[in-house]
XYZ file of C-alpha atoms in Angstrom:
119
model
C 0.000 0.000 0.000
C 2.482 2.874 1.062
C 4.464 1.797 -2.608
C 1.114 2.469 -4.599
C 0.649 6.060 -2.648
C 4.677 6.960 -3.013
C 3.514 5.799 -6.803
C 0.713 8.008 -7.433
C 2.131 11.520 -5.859
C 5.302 11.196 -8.243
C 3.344 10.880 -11.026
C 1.204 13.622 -9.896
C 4.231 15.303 -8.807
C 5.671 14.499 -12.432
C 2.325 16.299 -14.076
C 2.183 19.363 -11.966
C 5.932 19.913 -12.852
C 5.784 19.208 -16.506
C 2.815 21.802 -16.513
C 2.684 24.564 -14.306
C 6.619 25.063 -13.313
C 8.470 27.246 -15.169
C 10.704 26.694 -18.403
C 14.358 28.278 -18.324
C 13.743 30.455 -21.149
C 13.175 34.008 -21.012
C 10.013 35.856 -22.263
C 10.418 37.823 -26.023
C 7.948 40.604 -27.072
C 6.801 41.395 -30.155
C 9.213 43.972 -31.203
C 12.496 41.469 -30.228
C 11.844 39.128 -32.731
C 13.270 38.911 -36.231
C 12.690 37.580 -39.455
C 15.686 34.851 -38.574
C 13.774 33.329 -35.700
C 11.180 30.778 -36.272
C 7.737 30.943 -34.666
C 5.770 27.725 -33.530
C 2.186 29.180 -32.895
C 0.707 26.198 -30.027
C -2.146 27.585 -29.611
C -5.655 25.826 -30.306
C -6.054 25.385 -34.032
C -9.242 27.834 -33.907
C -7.104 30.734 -31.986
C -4.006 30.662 -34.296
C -5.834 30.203 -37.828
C -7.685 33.908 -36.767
C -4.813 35.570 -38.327
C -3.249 34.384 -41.132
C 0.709 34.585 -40.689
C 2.907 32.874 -43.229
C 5.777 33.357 -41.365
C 4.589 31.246 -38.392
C 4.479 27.113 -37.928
C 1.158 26.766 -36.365
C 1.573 23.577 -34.218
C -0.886 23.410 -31.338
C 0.878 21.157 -28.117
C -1.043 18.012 -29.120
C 0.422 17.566 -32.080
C 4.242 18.478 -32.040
C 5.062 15.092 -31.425
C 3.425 13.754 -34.368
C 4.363 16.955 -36.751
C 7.938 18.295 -35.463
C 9.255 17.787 -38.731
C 7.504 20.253 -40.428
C 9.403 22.814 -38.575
C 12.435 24.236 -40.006
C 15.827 24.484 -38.387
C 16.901 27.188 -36.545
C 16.459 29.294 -33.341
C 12.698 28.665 -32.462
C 10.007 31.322 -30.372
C 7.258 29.444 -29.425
C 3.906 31.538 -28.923
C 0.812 30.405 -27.343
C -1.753 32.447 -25.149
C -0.812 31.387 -21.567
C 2.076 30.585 -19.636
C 1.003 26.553 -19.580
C 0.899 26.808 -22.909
C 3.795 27.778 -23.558
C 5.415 25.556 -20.879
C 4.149 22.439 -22.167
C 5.474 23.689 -25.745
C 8.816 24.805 -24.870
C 9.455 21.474 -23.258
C 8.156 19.236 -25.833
C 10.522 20.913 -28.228
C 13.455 20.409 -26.117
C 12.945 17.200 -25.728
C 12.601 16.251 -29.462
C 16.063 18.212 -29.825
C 15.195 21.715 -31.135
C 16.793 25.338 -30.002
C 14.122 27.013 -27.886
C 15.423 30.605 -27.128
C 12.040 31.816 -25.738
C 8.315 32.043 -25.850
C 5.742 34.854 -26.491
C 2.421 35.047 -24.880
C -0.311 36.387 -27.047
C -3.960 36.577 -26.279
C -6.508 33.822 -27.758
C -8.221 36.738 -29.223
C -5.888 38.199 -30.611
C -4.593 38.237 -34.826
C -0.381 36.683 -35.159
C -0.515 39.028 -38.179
C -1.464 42.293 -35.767
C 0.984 41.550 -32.648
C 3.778 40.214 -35.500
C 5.861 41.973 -38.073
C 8.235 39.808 -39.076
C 9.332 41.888 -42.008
């Protein structure tokens, strides 16, 4: 019995971790990034397909596993519309390999092509 309960709070432990703590990467704005970084939109396929951004891989968390070679190499910004988001994003990514340098947070309701000019 007490191996079964030391069990189940490290995997909870595990989850609350992988989601809610902190990634090591700092937070970019808008006006910081460049046409040489690469943007990986994770938000919900119905929040990031409101604006229509060429520039940006739109990859929501679910699916970055399945789909992480459709994203081109270089230094990557991931964007989503909360921190948790972007947590869960940032880490995925590391672990398949990829250069994370940061992450922007951008509101659900809000247009990539209005709070991005990657010119």
């Amino acid at each position: 019995m007490p191996v079964l309960i030391l069990l189940l709070v490290s995997v909870f432990s595990y989850m609350m971790y992988y989601r809610y703590f902190p990634v090591r990467t700092r937070q970019w704005f808008s006006r910081e990034v460049t046409s040489e970084h690469i943007v990986v939109d994770v938000r919900d396929y119905q929040d990031s397909s409101k604006g229509d951004c060429d520039d940006v891989v739109a990859l929501p968390c679910g699916y970055i596993r399945r789909y992480f070679s459709d994203i081109p190499e270089g230094p990557l910004l991931v964007m989503g519309s909360n921190l948790i988001e972007c947590n869960v994003g940032v880490r995925q990514l590391k672990r398949l390999g990829f250069n994370v340098e940061g992450y922007l947070i951008i509101g659900s309701d809000k247009k990539c092509n209005e709070y991005l000019s990657l010119g």
